[in-house]
XYZ file of C-alpha atoms in Angstrom:
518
model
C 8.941 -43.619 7.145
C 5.649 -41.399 7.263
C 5.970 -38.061 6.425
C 2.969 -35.122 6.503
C 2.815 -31.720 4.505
C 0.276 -30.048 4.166
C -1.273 -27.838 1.203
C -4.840 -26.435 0.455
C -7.916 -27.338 -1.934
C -9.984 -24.194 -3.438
C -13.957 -24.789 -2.175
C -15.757 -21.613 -3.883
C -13.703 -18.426 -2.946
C -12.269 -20.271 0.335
C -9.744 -22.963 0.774
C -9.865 -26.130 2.862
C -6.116 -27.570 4.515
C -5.014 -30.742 2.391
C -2.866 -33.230 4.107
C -0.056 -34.719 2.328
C 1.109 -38.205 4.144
C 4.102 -39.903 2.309
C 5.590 -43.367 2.619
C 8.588 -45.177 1.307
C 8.604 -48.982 1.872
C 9.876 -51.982 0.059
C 9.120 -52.550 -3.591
C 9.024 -50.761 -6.960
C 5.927 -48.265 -7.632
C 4.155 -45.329 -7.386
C 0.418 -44.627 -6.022
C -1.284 -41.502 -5.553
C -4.466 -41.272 -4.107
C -7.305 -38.812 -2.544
C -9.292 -38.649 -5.411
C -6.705 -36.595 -7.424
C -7.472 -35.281 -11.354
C -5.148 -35.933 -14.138
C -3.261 -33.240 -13.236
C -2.380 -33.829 -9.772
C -2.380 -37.839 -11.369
C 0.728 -36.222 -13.793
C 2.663 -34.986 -10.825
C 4.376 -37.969 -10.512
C 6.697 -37.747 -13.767
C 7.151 -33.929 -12.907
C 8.357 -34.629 -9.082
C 10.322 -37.185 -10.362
C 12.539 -35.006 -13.027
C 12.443 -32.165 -10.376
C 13.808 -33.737 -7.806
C 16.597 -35.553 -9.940
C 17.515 -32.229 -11.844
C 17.779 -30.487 -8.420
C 20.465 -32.710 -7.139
C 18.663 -35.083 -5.409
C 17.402 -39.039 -5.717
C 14.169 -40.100 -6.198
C 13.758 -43.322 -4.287
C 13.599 -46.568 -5.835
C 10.908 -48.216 -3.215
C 7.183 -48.197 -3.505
C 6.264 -44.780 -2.636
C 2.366 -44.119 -1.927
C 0.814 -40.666 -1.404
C -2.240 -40.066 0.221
C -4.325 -36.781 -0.061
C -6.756 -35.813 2.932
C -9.832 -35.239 3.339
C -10.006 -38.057 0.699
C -13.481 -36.768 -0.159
C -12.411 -34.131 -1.926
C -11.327 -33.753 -5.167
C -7.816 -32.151 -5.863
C -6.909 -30.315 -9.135
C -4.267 -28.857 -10.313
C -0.409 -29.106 -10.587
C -0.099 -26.797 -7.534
C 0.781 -29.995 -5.237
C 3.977 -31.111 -6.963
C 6.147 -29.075 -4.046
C 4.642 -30.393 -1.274
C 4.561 -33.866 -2.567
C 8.565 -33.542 -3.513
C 9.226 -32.358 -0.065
C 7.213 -35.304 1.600
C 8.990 -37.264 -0.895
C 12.642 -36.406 -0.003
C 11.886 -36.130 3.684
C 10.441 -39.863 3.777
C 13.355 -41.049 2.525
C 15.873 -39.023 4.531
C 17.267 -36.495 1.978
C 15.736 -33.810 3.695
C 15.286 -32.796 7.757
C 11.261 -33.210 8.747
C 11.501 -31.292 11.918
C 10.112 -28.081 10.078
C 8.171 -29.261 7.235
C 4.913 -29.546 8.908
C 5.062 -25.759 10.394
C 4.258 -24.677 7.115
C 1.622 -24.746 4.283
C 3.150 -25.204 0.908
C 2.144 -25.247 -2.731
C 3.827 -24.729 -6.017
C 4.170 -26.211 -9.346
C 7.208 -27.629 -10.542
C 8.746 -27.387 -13.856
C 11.034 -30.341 -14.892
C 14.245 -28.430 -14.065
C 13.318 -27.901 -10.073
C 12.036 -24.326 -10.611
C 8.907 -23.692 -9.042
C 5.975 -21.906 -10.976
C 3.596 -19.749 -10.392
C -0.277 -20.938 -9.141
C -3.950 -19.714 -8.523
C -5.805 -19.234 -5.525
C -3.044 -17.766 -3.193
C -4.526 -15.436 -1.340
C -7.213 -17.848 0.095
C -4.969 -20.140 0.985
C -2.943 -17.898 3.107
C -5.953 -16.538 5.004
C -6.764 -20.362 5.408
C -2.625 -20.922 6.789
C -3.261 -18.066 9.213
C -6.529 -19.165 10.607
C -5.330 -22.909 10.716
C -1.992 -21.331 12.642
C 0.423 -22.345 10.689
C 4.035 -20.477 11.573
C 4.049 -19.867 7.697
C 3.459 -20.120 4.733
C 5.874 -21.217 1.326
C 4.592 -20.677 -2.079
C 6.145 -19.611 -5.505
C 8.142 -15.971 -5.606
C 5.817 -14.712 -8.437
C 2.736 -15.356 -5.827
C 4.543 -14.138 -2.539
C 3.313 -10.262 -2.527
C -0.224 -12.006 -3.255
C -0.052 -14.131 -0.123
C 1.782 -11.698 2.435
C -1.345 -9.291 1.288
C -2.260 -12.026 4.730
C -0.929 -10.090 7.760
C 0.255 -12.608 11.228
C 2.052 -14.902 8.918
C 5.376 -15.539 7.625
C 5.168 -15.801 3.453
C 8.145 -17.079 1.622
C 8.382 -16.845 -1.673
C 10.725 -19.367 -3.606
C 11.959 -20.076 -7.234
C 13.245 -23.767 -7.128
C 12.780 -27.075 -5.581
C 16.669 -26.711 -4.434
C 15.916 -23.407 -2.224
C 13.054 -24.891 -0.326
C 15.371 -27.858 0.665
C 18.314 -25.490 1.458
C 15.790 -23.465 3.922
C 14.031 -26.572 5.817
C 17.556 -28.162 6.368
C 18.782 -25.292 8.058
C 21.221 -24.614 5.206
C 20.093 -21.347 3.449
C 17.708 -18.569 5.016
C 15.108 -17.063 3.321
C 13.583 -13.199 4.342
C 9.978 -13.722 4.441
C 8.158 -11.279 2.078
C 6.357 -8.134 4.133
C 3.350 -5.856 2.531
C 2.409 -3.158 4.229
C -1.110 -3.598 3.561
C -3.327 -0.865 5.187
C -0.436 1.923 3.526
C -0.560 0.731 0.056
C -3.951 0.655 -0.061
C -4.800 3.734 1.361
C -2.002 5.135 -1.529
C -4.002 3.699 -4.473
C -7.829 4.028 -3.801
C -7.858 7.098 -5.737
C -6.066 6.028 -9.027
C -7.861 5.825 -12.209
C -7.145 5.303 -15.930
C -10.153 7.420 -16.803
C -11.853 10.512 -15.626
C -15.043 12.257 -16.124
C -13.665 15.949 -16.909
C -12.814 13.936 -20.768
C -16.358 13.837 -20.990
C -17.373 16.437 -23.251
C -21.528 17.393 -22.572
C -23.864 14.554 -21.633
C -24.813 16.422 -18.119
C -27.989 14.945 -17.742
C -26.241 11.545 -18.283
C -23.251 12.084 -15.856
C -26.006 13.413 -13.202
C -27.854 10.120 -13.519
C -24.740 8.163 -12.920
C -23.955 9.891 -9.755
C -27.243 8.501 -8.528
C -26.991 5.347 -9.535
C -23.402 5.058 -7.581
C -24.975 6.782 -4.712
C -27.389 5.077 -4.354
C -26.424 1.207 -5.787
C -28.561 1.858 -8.700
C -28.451 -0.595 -11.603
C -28.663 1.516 -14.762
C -29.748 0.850 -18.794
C -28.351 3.329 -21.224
C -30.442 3.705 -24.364
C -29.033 5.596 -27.470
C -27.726 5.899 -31.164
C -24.067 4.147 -31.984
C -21.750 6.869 -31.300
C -23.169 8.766 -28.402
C -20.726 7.834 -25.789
C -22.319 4.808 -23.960
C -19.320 2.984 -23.587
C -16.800 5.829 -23.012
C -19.365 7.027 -19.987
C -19.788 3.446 -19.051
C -15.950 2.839 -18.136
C -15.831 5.994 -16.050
C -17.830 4.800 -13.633
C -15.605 3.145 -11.136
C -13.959 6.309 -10.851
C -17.129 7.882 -9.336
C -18.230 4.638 -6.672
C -17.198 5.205 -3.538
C -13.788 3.503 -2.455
C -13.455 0.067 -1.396
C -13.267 -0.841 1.917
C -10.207 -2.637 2.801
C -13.050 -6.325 3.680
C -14.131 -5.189 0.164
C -10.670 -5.134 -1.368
C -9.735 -8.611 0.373
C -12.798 -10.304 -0.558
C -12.405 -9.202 -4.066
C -9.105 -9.834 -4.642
C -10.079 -13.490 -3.104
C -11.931 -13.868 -5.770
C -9.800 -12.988 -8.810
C -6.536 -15.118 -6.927
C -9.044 -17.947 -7.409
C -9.792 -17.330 -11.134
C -6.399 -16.789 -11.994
C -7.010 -13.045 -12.774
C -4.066 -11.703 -10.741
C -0.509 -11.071 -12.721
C 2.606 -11.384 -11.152
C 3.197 -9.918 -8.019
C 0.119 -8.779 -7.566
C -0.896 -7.477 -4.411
C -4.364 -6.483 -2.607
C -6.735 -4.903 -5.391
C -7.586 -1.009 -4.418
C -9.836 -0.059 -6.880
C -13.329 -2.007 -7.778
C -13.534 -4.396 -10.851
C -15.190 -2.907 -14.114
C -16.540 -6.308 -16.252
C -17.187 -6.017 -19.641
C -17.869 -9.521 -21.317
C -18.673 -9.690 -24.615
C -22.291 -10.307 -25.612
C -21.432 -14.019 -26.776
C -20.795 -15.309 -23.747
C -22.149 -18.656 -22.371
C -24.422 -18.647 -19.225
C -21.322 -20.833 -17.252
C -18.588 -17.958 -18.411
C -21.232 -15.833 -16.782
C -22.263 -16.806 -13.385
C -19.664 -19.564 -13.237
C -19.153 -23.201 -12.760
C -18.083 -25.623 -15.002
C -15.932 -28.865 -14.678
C -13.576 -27.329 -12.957
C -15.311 -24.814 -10.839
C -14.334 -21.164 -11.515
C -16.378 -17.512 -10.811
C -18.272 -15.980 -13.580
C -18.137 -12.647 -14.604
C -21.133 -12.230 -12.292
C -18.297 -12.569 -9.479
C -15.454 -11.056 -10.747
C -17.599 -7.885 -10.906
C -18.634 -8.492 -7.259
C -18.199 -5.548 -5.142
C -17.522 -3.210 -8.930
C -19.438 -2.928 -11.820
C -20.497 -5.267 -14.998
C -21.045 -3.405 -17.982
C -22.988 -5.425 -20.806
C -23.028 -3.386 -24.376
C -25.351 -4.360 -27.004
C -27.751 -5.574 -24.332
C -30.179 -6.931 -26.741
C -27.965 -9.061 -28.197
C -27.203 -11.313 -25.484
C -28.803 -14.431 -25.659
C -32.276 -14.528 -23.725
C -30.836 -17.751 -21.561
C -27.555 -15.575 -20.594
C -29.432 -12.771 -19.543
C -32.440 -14.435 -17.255
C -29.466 -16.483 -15.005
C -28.759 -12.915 -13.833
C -32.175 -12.372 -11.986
C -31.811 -14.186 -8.680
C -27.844 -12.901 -8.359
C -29.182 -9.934 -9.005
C -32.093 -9.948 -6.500
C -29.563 -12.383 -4.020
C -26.105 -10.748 -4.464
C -24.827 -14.335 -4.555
C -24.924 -17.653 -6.975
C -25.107 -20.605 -5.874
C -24.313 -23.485 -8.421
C -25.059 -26.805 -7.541
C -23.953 -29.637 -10.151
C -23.725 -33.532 -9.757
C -20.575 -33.896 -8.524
C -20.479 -30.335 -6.463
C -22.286 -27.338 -4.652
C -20.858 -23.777 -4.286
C -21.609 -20.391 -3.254
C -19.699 -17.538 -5.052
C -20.696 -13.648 -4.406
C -22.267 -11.292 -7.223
C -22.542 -7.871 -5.222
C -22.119 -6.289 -8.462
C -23.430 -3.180 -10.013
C -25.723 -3.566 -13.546
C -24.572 -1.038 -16.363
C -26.221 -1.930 -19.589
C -26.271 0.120 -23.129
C -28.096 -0.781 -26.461
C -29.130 0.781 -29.275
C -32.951 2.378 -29.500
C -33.623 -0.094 -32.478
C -32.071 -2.742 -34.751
C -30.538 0.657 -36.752
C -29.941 2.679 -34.048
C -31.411 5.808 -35.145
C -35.167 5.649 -33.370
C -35.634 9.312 -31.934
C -32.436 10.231 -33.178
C -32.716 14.921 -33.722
C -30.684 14.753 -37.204
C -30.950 10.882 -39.016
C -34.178 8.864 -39.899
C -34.770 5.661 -38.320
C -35.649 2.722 -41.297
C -36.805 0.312 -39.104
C -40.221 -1.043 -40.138
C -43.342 -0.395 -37.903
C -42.745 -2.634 -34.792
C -39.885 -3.383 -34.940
C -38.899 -0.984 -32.675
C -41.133 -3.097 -29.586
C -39.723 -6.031 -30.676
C -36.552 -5.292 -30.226
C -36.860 -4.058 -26.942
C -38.334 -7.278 -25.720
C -35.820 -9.094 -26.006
C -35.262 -8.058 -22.434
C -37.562 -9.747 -20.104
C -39.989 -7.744 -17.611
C -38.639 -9.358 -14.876
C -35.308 -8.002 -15.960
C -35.881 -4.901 -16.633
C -37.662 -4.727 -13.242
C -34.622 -5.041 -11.299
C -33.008 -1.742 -13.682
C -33.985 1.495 -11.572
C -32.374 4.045 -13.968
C -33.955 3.991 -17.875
C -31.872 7.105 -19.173
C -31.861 8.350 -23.132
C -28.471 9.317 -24.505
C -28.531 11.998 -27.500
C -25.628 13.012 -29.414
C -23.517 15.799 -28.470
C -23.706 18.830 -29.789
C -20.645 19.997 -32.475
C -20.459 22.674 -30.064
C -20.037 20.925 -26.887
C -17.968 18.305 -28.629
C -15.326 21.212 -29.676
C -15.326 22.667 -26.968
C -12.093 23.245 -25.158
C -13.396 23.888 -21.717
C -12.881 20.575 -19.423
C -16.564 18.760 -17.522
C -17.036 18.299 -14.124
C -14.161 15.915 -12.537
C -14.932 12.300 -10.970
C -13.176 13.556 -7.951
C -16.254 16.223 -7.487
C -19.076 13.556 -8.188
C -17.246 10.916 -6.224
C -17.263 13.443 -3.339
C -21.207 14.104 -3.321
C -21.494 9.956 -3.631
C -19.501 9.225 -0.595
C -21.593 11.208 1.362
C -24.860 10.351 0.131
C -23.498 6.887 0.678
C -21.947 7.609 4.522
C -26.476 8.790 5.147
C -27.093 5.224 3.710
C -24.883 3.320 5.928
C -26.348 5.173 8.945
C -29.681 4.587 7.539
C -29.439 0.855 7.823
C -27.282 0.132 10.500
C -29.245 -2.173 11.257
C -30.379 -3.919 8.251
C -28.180 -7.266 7.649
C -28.563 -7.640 4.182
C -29.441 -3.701 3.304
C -26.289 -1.592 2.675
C -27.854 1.270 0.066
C -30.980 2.358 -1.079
C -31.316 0.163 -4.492
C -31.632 -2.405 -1.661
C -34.604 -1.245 0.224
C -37.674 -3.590 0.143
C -41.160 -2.845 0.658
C -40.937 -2.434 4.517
C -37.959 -0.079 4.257
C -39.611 1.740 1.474
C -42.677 3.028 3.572
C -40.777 3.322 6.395
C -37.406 5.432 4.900
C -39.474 6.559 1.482
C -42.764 7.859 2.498
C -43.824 10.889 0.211
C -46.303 13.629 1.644
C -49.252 14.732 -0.116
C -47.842 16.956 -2.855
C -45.176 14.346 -3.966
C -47.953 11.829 -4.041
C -50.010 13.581 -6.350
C -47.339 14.629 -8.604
C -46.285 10.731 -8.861
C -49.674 9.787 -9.437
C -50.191 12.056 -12.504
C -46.978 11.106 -14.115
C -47.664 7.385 -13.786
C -51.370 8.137 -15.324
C -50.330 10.116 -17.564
C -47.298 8.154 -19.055
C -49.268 4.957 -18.400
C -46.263 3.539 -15.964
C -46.305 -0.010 -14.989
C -46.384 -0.811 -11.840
C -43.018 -1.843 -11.307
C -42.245 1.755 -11.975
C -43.182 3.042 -8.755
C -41.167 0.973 -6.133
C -38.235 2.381 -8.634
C -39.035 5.660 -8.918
C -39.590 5.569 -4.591
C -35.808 4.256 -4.297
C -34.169 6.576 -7.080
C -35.968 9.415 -5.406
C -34.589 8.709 -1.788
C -30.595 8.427 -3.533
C -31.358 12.320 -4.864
C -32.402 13.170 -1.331
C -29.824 11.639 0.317
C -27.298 13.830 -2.744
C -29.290 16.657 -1.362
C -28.468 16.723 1.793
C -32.577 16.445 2.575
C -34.095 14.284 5.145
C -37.687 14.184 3.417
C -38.384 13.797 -0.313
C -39.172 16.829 -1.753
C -41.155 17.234 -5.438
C -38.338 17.913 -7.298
C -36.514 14.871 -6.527
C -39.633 12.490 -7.319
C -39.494 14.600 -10.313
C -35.771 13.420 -11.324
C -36.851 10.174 -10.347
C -39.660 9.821 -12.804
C -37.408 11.383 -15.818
C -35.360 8.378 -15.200
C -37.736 5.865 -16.366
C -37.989 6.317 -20.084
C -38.635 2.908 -21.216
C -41.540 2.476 -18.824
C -43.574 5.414 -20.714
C -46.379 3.725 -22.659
C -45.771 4.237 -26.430
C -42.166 4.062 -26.569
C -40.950 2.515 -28.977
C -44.288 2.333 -30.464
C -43.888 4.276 -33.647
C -40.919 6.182 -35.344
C -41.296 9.077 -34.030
C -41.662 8.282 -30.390
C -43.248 10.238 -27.545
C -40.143 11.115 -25.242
């Protein structure tokens, strides 16, 4: 007897509908094929215990499973269910009338219980486009999956249940999220604030323009000066995700495995923070079996790479087409896939190998060059896609002390939604342009044009800090975002004026000697 169910393969951050044909015939064996990994190759002693320790018998005929499209390759132990149902149902244990109504997946333990898997969220999207009437996966990834609205989820914890409901025998209450409420109920939760921020004004100002305005931004200052503690504010200040945002997002940590148990749609926007050992796979993704990088899982949020420097040169240069792109693509031997790296830069790093260069109050030791060197360990072509170049001093013993609380990320997240709301009307209707750190040379004359006195005051500043040229595209696009904070339809001289303080590294001479010319 033939028997179809039907599961789903992970291509990138989208799934692809696996057919599952069973048959039970005369003989003694097992075969599995579709170009299945060890995993899925393993399935067969874990089906087998499964389906005896749930009450059942596993035939004693040749059994041979076939996995469409055989093309492509299936991983994972995520197909045990649907192969134990096609299983039972070819040899009569188990009514077929409803088993190919739904999409299933789940990995079985040895007992019958079903465990949790990866990648649930695209597969339901998948179940509801395909039309499936629903959709049965393990309990622990049902509020993941009903996230997917027009589709019954049903979330199950044993081999024995799933039987029980396709018989007819036991009913199961599909799972329901109220999407749209929850997420509008958790957008504004954060773990940190910027009111704990004691001083650093000029530093929390240039972080409200580089959120308004999709800035990437390099902090540059002594150990101790509150890079990091800034740094993980930020989320708290970007405008809210979108609920598209929030689904494609969440897509993309369901297919790394980043989700926890019941997890349901993600409401606030990832903050990345790898560590500066990291490989240039673990970054922008890939490997043998194909996962995102960091590069994506910071998609739509922010990646925040401390000691800058010390990332490895070849880690660093894989990010300049994402970058440029706001997606990978990773082609290998075997495979090709697109992932999406929308993602925010936020970068911090110490002035010089002792971190003390231009420090008010300690002496820097480093020798005389070593201060350039160290800086070029990041590439020009890197550092050209960084718009904000801002100097962090200590704080003050008075400041630190002081009892009175800063300015709130509920304020400064207030002023960046609407400088963001003048961007999206801006570029309606620009495809690929959302914000201003996205504006290319057309855009800029057309959106960025400064009048007379602007021009001249750029022009002296790049003279007389010897800017490179790369400077002044920057400097054009940071100076819009302060416009746009202002409320101002033309660029006035004060905000060029912002714009150019923002570009300390680019100032001939720094780093030159140890006592600097900032």
């Amino acid at each position: 007897m033939l028997i179809k169910t039907f599961g789903a393969a992970l291509q990138g951050i989208d799934a692809i509908t696996v057919t599952i044909e069973v048959t039970v015939e005369l003989g003694a064996s097992f075969n599995l094929v579709g170009l299945p990994d060890a995993a899925v190759k393993e399935s067969y002693q874990r089906v087998r215990s499964a389906v005896k320790q749930s009450g059942y018998e596993f035939p004693r005929h040749a059994v041979v499973v076939n996995m469409s499209p055989a093309d492509v390759k299936k991983e994972g132990a995520a197909y045990d269910l649907p192969i134990s149902l096609a299983i039972l149902a070819a040899s009569r244990q188990l009514d077929a009338g409803q088993i190919g109504s739904y999409m299933i997946m789940g990995e079985l333990s040895l007992d019958g219980s079903v465990l949790p898997i990866k990648g649930v969220l695209p597969m339901a999207i998948a179940a509801r486009t395909l039309g499936f009437k629903g959709m049965i996966v393990p309990k622990a990834n049902a509020t993941e999956a009903a996230v997917v609205n027009n589709i019954d989820v049903y979330g199950v914890s044993s081999l024995k249940e799933v039987v029980g409901f396709l018989n007819g025998e036991d009913a199961l209450q599909p799972v329901v999220v109220n999407t749209r409420e929850e997420f509008s109920k958790a957008i504004d939760n954060f773990d940190f604030d910027f009111s704990e921020v004691k001083g650093q004004e000029n530093v929390k100002r240039a972080f409200e323009v580089a959120c308004a305005g999709g800035h990437n931004i390099l902090l540059v200052g002594a150990p101790g000066s509150g890079k990091s503690m800034m740094a993980k504010r930020l989320p708290s200040i970007l405008p809210p995700l979108t609920l598209q945002e929030a689904l494609e997002t969440t897509k993309i940590h369901s297919v790394a495995g980043k989700l926890k148990g019941n997890a349901r749609l993600m409401t606030s926007r990832p903050f990345r923070a790898p560590h500066h050992t990291i490989s240039p796979v673990a970054l922008v993704g890939g490997g043998g079996n194909p996962m995102p990088g960091e590069i994506s899982l910071a998609h739509n949020g922010v990646l925040f790479l401390d000691e800058f420097p010390e990332f490895p040169r070849s880690v660093l240069e894989v990010m300049r087409q994402p970058m440029e792109d706001r997606h990978i693509s990773i082609s290998r031997a075997r495979y090709s896939i697109d992932y999406p790296a929308g993602f925010m830069l936020v970068a911090s790093m110490n002035p010089c190998p002792c971190g003390y260069y231009n420090h008010p109050t300690k002496q820097c030791t480093c020798m005389p060059g070593q201060v350039g060197k160290y800086l070029n360990r990041i590439s020009g072509p890197l550092m050209d896609r960084i718009d904000l170049q801002v100097e962090i001093m200590p704080v003050a013993f008075e400041e630190l002390s002081s009892m009175k609380a800063g300015e709130g990320s509920a304020a400064i997240r207030e002023r960046v939604i609407r400088a963001r709301a003048i961007q999206t009307a801006r570029f309606a209707g620009e495809r690929t342009v959302h914000c201003n750190a996205q504006m290319n040379s057309r855009l800029l004359t057309v959106h960025a044009a400064l009048d007379k006195e602007c021009m001249k005051l750029l022009e002296f500043a790049m003279k007389r800090f010897d800017m490179s040229a790369r400077a002044y595209d920057r400097i054009l696009k940071v100076a819009r975002t302060i416009a746009d904070l202002d409320g101002s339809d033309a660029i006035k001289p004060a905000h060029v004026s912002e714009a150019i303080s923002y570009r300390n590294l680019d100032r001939s001479g720094w780093g030159a000697t140890p006592s600097g010319i900032l």
